[in-house]
Amino acid sequence: MNPRLTLASSVVGAMIVALDGTVLTVAQPALQRDLGASFAEVQWTSTGYLVVVASLLVFAGRLGDRYGHHRVFGLGMLGFGAASAGIALVPGVGWVIGLRVVQGVFGALLQPATLGMLRAAFPADRLRTPIAVRTAAIGVAAAVGPVVGGALVAGPGWRAVFLMNVVPTLVFGGLALAVRSPRHASPARLDVPGALLLAVTLACLVHALVALPGWVWTAATALVTGVAFVRHERRTADPLLPPDLVGSAAVGSALGMLVAASAALSGALFAGTFLLQDTLGLNPFQSALRSLPLALLMVVAAPCCAVLLRRSGARRTAVGAMAALALGILVLSRASATFALCSGFALVGAGFGTVMVAATHVVVREAAVKSAGVAGGLQQTAMNVGPVLGVAAATALMASGGGPALPLTVLAAVALAGAVPGRALPGRPVATIDDHGQSKDRTRVPARR
């Protein structure tokens, strides 16, 4: 598959996953009424998917490294589309929950592959633009998702929300499987015990955060299996997480920034909804209009970040973006007028869009081609765990009686703290000779001051 088609496939795969989450949120009330479901059952249409995705992303990335990212991507797309079609035809909410779990398995396959394909198709010094395009597409999906979902629910009904995935998944999934492409297979054996331990750890961690009743037991299980996973990785000859990747200070810092940024964003959006509708008395449509700058600036920030990375380096770009994100959330915590609200959301969108491109670029570039899938899995895991942490923190703080202002202030501090790891990111790049990742070139040469 040529680079342009690879980029198109990566963009479409990322957009489908982003759209699926946003439009489902809009469709859930209608789904509940139509199927006579309880609130807990409706919650599990999201929770079941999230738990499965978060637990399988890293192992799915390793499958791509071993068997080829295009193959895994194609399988993931076809399975995701088939599960979507099944959900549109089911008679009860139990079937919806079950098929959402199946959808999560295939979603976990395709998400790391969207980044692994880019790392294999583009030289390391040309990854900025493809990653920026992919991030901008996710921003577009976040912006149009509620609109598309609302139109489909109001027209054909909630089942149409799932049917819209079918055609693009079949087309791009079929293309990925049909086109012969070189694969950079990893000679290492699959670390199945490590994958199982990591899956249980992440699944229990996510469940403890999104399903608070009984959280003590799942949190304890996550701690035990997490310790067992670390011990296993240190002793096994073929670890699930390559030592050169997880041992990289730049990769660890970038992942930490992604967790902090996505936690701050999702928590702020959750608290911001109550600020707009309960505190300020705005209806949902008025609230959506005031938050629109967030999506618009996220789309604009992605290509601008590619330029900033080339001129200023990842360190300055990411740290500045985290500061902008923190400032935007802080503005929202004290805003009431329309201009202040729009300005706060604009800063949040610009900051998050920029740090997402910059940190993702570091994670993918620092990975050798043979470990690109694991790198993509780690990036996607950070982007899935962060929002769960952010919403859980916002919920707990709002339950304490502090109103939306308290969680927004705390989340602004989280974003600002997330800038600290940015000191370990590469500085301003200098000219290097790229060999398409075979020598695992890095931007660790002394940066120009």
XYZ file of C-alpha atoms in Angstrom:
449
model
C 0.000 0.000 0.000
C 1.508 3.329 -1.062
C 2.030 6.157 1.473
C -0.987 8.185 0.333
C -3.356 5.250 0.619
C -1.766 4.328 3.941
C -2.383 7.852 5.236
C -5.979 7.773 3.980
C -6.551 4.426 5.695
C -5.024 5.696 8.941
C -7.208 8.822 8.865
C -10.415 6.920 8.099
C -9.721 4.336 10.810
C -9.039 7.015 13.421
C -12.140 8.997 12.398
C -14.421 5.968 12.562
C -13.353 5.200 16.123
C -13.700 8.864 17.161
C -17.111 9.231 15.516
C -18.356 5.986 17.008
C -17.801 7.258 20.536
C -19.274 10.727 20.050
C -22.389 9.711 18.141
C -23.143 6.876 20.571
C -23.350 9.393 23.412
C -26.034 11.276 21.499
C -27.888 8.066 20.610
C -27.956 6.481 24.084
C -31.192 8.129 25.350
C -33.098 6.965 22.262
C -31.525 3.509 22.544
C -32.649 3.304 26.162
C -36.253 4.213 25.345
C -36.491 1.923 22.331
C -35.045 -1.158 24.047
C -36.474 -0.502 27.521
C -33.010 -0.544 29.074
C -31.928 0.660 32.499
C -29.373 3.410 33.029
C -26.822 0.820 34.171
C -27.331 -1.217 30.992
C -26.930 1.864 28.832
C -23.735 2.755 30.706
C -22.324 -0.679 29.886
C -22.742 -0.052 26.159
C -19.859 2.374 26.647
C -18.065 0.796 29.609
C -17.865 -2.690 28.072
C -16.284 -1.295 24.926
C -13.842 0.887 26.853
C -12.652 -1.894 29.171
C -11.940 -4.275 26.278
C -10.176 -1.665 24.130
C -7.934 -0.433 26.936
C -6.908 -3.967 27.890
C -5.967 -5.151 24.386
C -4.317 -2.164 22.679
C -0.681 -3.001 23.455
C -1.000 -6.684 22.539
C -2.823 -5.720 19.353
C 0.080 -3.429 18.502
C 2.509 -6.317 18.998
C 0.394 -8.464 16.654
C 0.830 -5.761 14.022
C 4.592 -5.737 14.547
C 4.726 -9.487 14.031
C 2.185 -10.115 11.282
C 2.003 -6.760 9.488
C 0.089 -3.601 10.400
C -1.978 -3.592 7.206
C -3.227 -7.104 7.883
C -4.187 -6.338 11.464
C -5.753 -3.029 10.400
C -7.813 -4.750 7.697
C -9.042 -7.409 10.099
C -9.872 -4.778 12.691
C -11.823 -2.645 10.210
C -13.851 -5.563 8.833
C -14.652 -6.871 12.311
C -15.566 -3.403 13.571
C -17.928 -2.914 10.640
C -19.520 -6.341 11.059
C -20.118 -5.731 14.777
C -21.610 -2.314 13.962
C -24.027 -3.889 11.471
C -24.983 -6.482 14.067
C -25.769 -3.824 16.688
C -28.105 -2.100 14.226
C -30.189 -5.294 13.961
C -30.336 -6.584 17.561
C -33.625 -6.939 19.483
C -32.386 -6.177 23.013
C -29.854 -4.212 25.029
C -28.011 -7.375 26.108
C -27.083 -7.974 22.487
C -25.939 -4.360 22.175
C -23.605 -4.741 25.161
C -22.229 -8.055 23.878
C -21.583 -6.749 20.380
C -20.029 -3.577 21.780
C -17.528 -5.832 23.556
C -16.840 -7.577 20.228
C -16.529 -4.170 18.595
C -13.995 -3.245 21.258
C -11.820 -6.244 20.345
C -11.649 -5.183 16.699
C -11.301 -1.524 17.667
C -8.233 -2.486 19.677
C -6.796 -4.173 16.588
C -7.225 -1.234 14.247
C -6.240 1.676 16.505
C -2.518 0.923 17.042
C -2.263 -0.119 13.397
C -3.266 3.379 12.259
C -0.002 4.659 13.787
C 2.079 1.558 13.021
C 1.245 1.870 9.316
C 2.404 5.490 9.294
C 5.711 4.638 10.993
C 6.379 1.915 8.427
C 5.301 3.993 5.406
C 7.022 7.330 6.127
C 10.627 8.196 7.002
C 11.071 9.354 10.573
C 11.743 12.969 9.578
C 8.487 13.101 7.581
C 6.131 11.799 10.260
C 5.071 15.233 11.530
C 2.637 15.988 8.711
C 0.898 12.559 8.552
C 0.387 12.566 12.323
C -0.910 16.146 12.152
C -3.384 15.196 9.411
C -4.573 12.226 11.455
C -5.019 14.407 14.555
C -6.896 17.083 12.591
C -9.237 14.376 11.279
C -9.959 13.259 14.847
C -10.758 16.890 15.681
C -13.167 17.072 12.762
C -14.831 13.864 13.927
C -15.204 15.281 17.443
C -16.784 18.433 16.013
C -19.248 16.824 13.620
C -20.008 13.717 15.687
C -22.756 15.230 17.868
C -24.320 16.916 14.831
C -24.289 13.744 12.734
C -25.507 11.659 15.645
C -28.341 14.071 16.399
C -29.448 14.134 12.762
C -29.439 10.340 12.475
C -31.288 9.802 15.746
C -33.885 12.427 14.831
C -34.307 10.918 11.343
C -33.819 7.182 10.724
C -33.231 6.409 14.412
C -30.398 5.296 16.678
C -29.681 2.140 14.670
C -28.483 4.285 11.752
C -25.655 5.534 14.000
C -24.050 2.096 13.770
C -24.895 1.473 10.107
C -22.847 4.493 9.016
C -19.656 2.598 9.962
C -20.294 -0.317 7.630
C -19.352 1.016 4.176
C -16.027 2.732 5.057
C -14.886 -0.208 7.177
C -15.626 -2.666 4.385
C -13.890 -0.528 1.742
C -10.698 0.303 3.627
C -10.561 -3.021 5.452
C -10.823 -4.862 2.147
C -8.153 -2.665 0.545
C -5.757 -3.257 3.429
C -6.116 -7.026 3.118
C -6.045 -7.074 -0.679
C -2.912 -4.982 -1.227
C 0.369 -6.810 -0.859
C 2.789 -4.773 1.200
C 6.099 -5.505 2.887
C 5.775 -6.253 6.567
C 8.444 -5.729 9.170
C 7.801 -8.851 11.186
C 9.335 -9.033 14.630
C 11.415 -12.190 15.192
C 10.480 -12.210 18.881
C 7.859 -14.620 20.132
C 4.527 -13.296 21.307
C 4.538 -12.781 25.067
C 1.103 -14.254 25.777
C 1.489 -14.428 29.607
C 2.620 -10.804 29.660
C -0.277 -9.812 27.413
C -2.778 -11.530 29.718
C -1.340 -9.898 32.836
C -1.352 -6.453 31.213
C -4.885 -6.958 29.883
C -6.229 -7.887 33.330
C -4.375 -4.957 34.915
C -5.726 -2.373 32.488
C -9.228 -3.849 32.409
C -9.463 -3.796 36.206
C -8.015 -0.288 36.387
C -10.535 1.086 33.911
C -13.408 -0.799 35.539
C -12.448 0.536 38.962
C -12.634 4.078 37.621
C -15.825 3.902 35.559
C -17.861 1.495 37.726
C -17.262 2.725 41.255
C -19.381 0.137 43.129
C -16.962 -2.626 43.989
C -13.966 -0.584 42.879
C -11.820 -1.769 45.793
C -11.663 -5.342 44.510
C -10.897 -4.425 40.919
C -8.315 -1.852 42.020
C -6.638 -4.452 44.244
C -6.616 -6.938 41.376
C -5.076 -4.328 39.094
C -2.311 -3.696 41.641
C -1.499 -7.396 42.057
C -1.490 -8.210 38.338
C 0.426 -5.006 37.600
C 3.223 -6.041 39.934
C 3.201 -9.536 38.452
C 3.401 -8.042 34.943
C 6.470 -5.953 35.807
C 8.222 -8.960 37.343
C 7.369 -11.103 34.331
C 8.633 -8.494 31.852
C 11.968 -8.266 33.648
C 12.502 -12.020 33.530
C 11.164 -13.109 30.140
C 13.426 -13.332 27.102
C 10.816 -11.794 24.769
C 8.943 -9.103 26.723
C 5.703 -7.625 25.422
C 7.142 -4.124 25.870
C 10.557 -3.757 24.156
C 13.136 -2.476 26.690
C 14.530 0.083 24.249
C 11.057 1.600 23.893
C 9.828 1.616 27.491
C 13.316 2.553 28.684
C 13.280 5.724 26.606
C 12.872 8.822 28.765
C 11.353 10.685 25.816
C 8.695 8.013 25.229
C 7.781 7.789 28.910
C 7.509 11.555 29.174
C 5.394 11.825 26.035
C 3.017 9.129 27.287
C 2.743 10.887 30.658
C 1.869 14.140 28.894
C -0.803 12.388 26.812
C -2.399 10.914 29.944
C -2.362 14.283 31.710
C -3.644 16.207 28.682
C -6.465 13.792 27.872
C -7.450 13.577 31.551
C -7.567 17.350 31.838
C -9.548 17.727 28.600
C -12.169 15.039 29.293
C -12.611 16.038 32.915
C -12.952 19.698 31.922
C -15.551 18.886 29.265
C -17.526 16.844 31.792
C -17.462 19.613 34.412
C -17.901 22.288 31.747
C -21.204 20.765 30.662
C -22.609 21.286 34.161
C -21.117 24.779 34.280
C -22.828 25.783 31.041
C -26.198 24.131 31.598
C -26.711 24.135 35.381
C -24.701 27.107 36.648
C -25.198 29.430 33.657
C -28.616 28.087 32.624
C -27.817 27.533 28.933
C -29.664 24.943 26.875
C -27.712 22.161 25.084
C -27.657 24.005 21.754
C -26.360 27.237 23.315
C -23.758 25.219 25.197
C -22.619 23.528 21.988
C -22.175 26.870 20.246
C -19.951 28.203 23.017
C -17.795 25.076 23.017
C -17.422 25.007 19.218
C -14.068 26.914 19.310
C -12.528 23.886 21.027
C -13.069 21.606 18.028
C -12.173 24.315 15.519
C -8.891 25.211 17.229
C -7.998 21.546 17.641
C -8.301 21.096 13.873
C -6.250 24.240 13.191
C -3.618 23.392 15.807
C -2.693 20.030 14.268
C -1.050 21.328 11.056
C 0.418 24.299 12.919
C 2.067 21.876 15.342
C 3.876 20.162 12.460
C 5.522 23.505 11.679
C 6.332 24.177 15.340
C 7.941 20.754 15.714
C 10.221 21.432 12.789
C 11.205 24.908 13.981
C 11.164 24.672 17.776
C 11.349 20.973 18.602
C 9.053 18.745 20.632
C 10.145 20.033 24.035
C 9.165 23.673 23.633
C 6.098 22.854 21.554
C 4.618 20.332 23.993
C 5.404 22.329 27.139
C 3.867 25.466 25.635
C 0.800 23.500 24.560
C 0.270 22.092 28.054
C 0.504 25.608 29.475
C -2.132 26.800 26.973
C -4.376 23.874 27.918
C -4.038 24.683 31.624
C -4.746 28.376 31.008
C -7.829 27.555 28.948
C -9.302 25.338 31.681
C -8.523 27.996 34.292
C -10.329 30.620 32.180
C -13.367 28.320 31.949
C -13.433 27.882 35.732
C -14.014 31.624 36.139
C -15.927 32.438 32.949
C -19.554 33.437 32.573
C -19.664 35.794 29.576
C -19.768 34.365 26.052
C -16.425 35.844 25.005
C -14.634 34.407 28.036
C -16.196 30.990 27.518
C -15.284 30.903 23.820
C -11.741 32.075 24.622
C -11.330 29.354 27.236
C -12.556 26.624 24.897
C -10.311 27.971 22.110
C -7.243 27.770 24.352
C -8.199 24.250 25.417
C -8.593 23.123 21.804
C -5.352 24.719 20.661
C -3.389 23.325 23.583
C -4.760 19.810 23.385
C -4.484 19.561 19.596
C -0.870 20.678 19.723
C 0.265 18.424 22.556
C -1.490 15.440 20.994
C 0.467 15.834 17.753
C 3.765 16.636 19.479
C 3.651 13.811 22.033
C 2.357 11.267 19.520
C 5.141 12.256 17.117
C 7.731 11.582 19.817
C 6.272 8.171 20.731
C 6.026 6.986 17.119
C 9.348 8.457 15.945
C 11.314 7.076 18.892
C 10.103 3.568 18.104
C 11.982 1.361 15.687
C 9.838 0.141 12.794
C 9.777 -3.353 14.333
C 8.165 -1.911 17.505
C 5.855 0.637 15.855
C 2.732 -1.332 16.748
C 3.597 -1.474 20.448
C 4.326 2.264 20.359
C 0.935 2.871 18.770
C -0.689 0.648 21.383
C 0.941 2.571 24.220
C -0.150 5.885 22.721
C -3.725 4.681 22.337
C -3.714 3.242 25.864
C -2.674 6.629 27.240
C -5.449 8.294 25.244
C -8.012 5.826 26.646
C -6.900 5.749 30.286
C -6.456 9.531 30.585
C -10.117 10.432 29.923
C -11.289 7.807 32.417
C -9.055 9.342 35.079
C -10.189 12.858 34.246
C -13.915 12.133 34.331
C -13.547 10.091 37.539
C -11.683 12.965 39.216
C -14.233 15.541 38.027
C -17.124 13.378 39.243
C -15.580 12.912 42.683
C -14.793 16.619 43.084
C -18.268 17.699 41.980
C -19.822 15.200 44.391
C -17.953 16.938 47.217
C -20.167 19.985 46.707
C -17.600 22.282 45.155
C -19.539 22.817 41.934
C -17.879 22.890 38.480
C -15.320 25.542 39.458
C -13.426 23.250 41.841
C -12.803 20.356 39.413
C -11.906 22.786 36.628
C -9.285 24.437 38.840
C -7.852 21.063 39.858
C -7.790 19.856 36.237
C -5.969 23.032 35.192
C -3.329 22.117 37.776
C -3.180 18.588 36.338
C -2.517 20.001 32.872
C 0.176 22.320 34.224
C 1.812 19.437 36.081
C 1.723 17.482 32.826
C 4.107 20.008 31.320
C 6.885 18.943 33.706
C 7.737 15.665 31.892
C 8.160 17.710 28.722
C 11.681 18.593 29.811
C 12.741 15.084 28.756
C 11.421 15.464 25.202
C 13.827 16.089 22.294
C 14.832 19.679 21.698
C 15.106 21.563 18.446
C 16.085 19.056 15.728
C 19.178 19.306 13.579
C 19.647 17.867 10.135
C 20.052 14.092 10.173
C 20.336 11.372 7.583
C 17.231 9.213 7.742
C 17.340 5.536 6.899
C 13.628 4.854 7.248
C 14.016 3.781 10.851
C 16.396 0.881 10.301
C 19.081 2.402 12.481
C 16.493 3.718 14.977
C 17.680 7.279 14.483
C 16.775 9.638 17.248
C 16.610 13.333 17.865
C 19.000 12.890 20.767
C 21.797 14.784 19.134
C 22.629 17.998 20.969
C 19.854 20.492 20.264
C 20.632 23.921 18.953
C 19.872 26.464 21.597
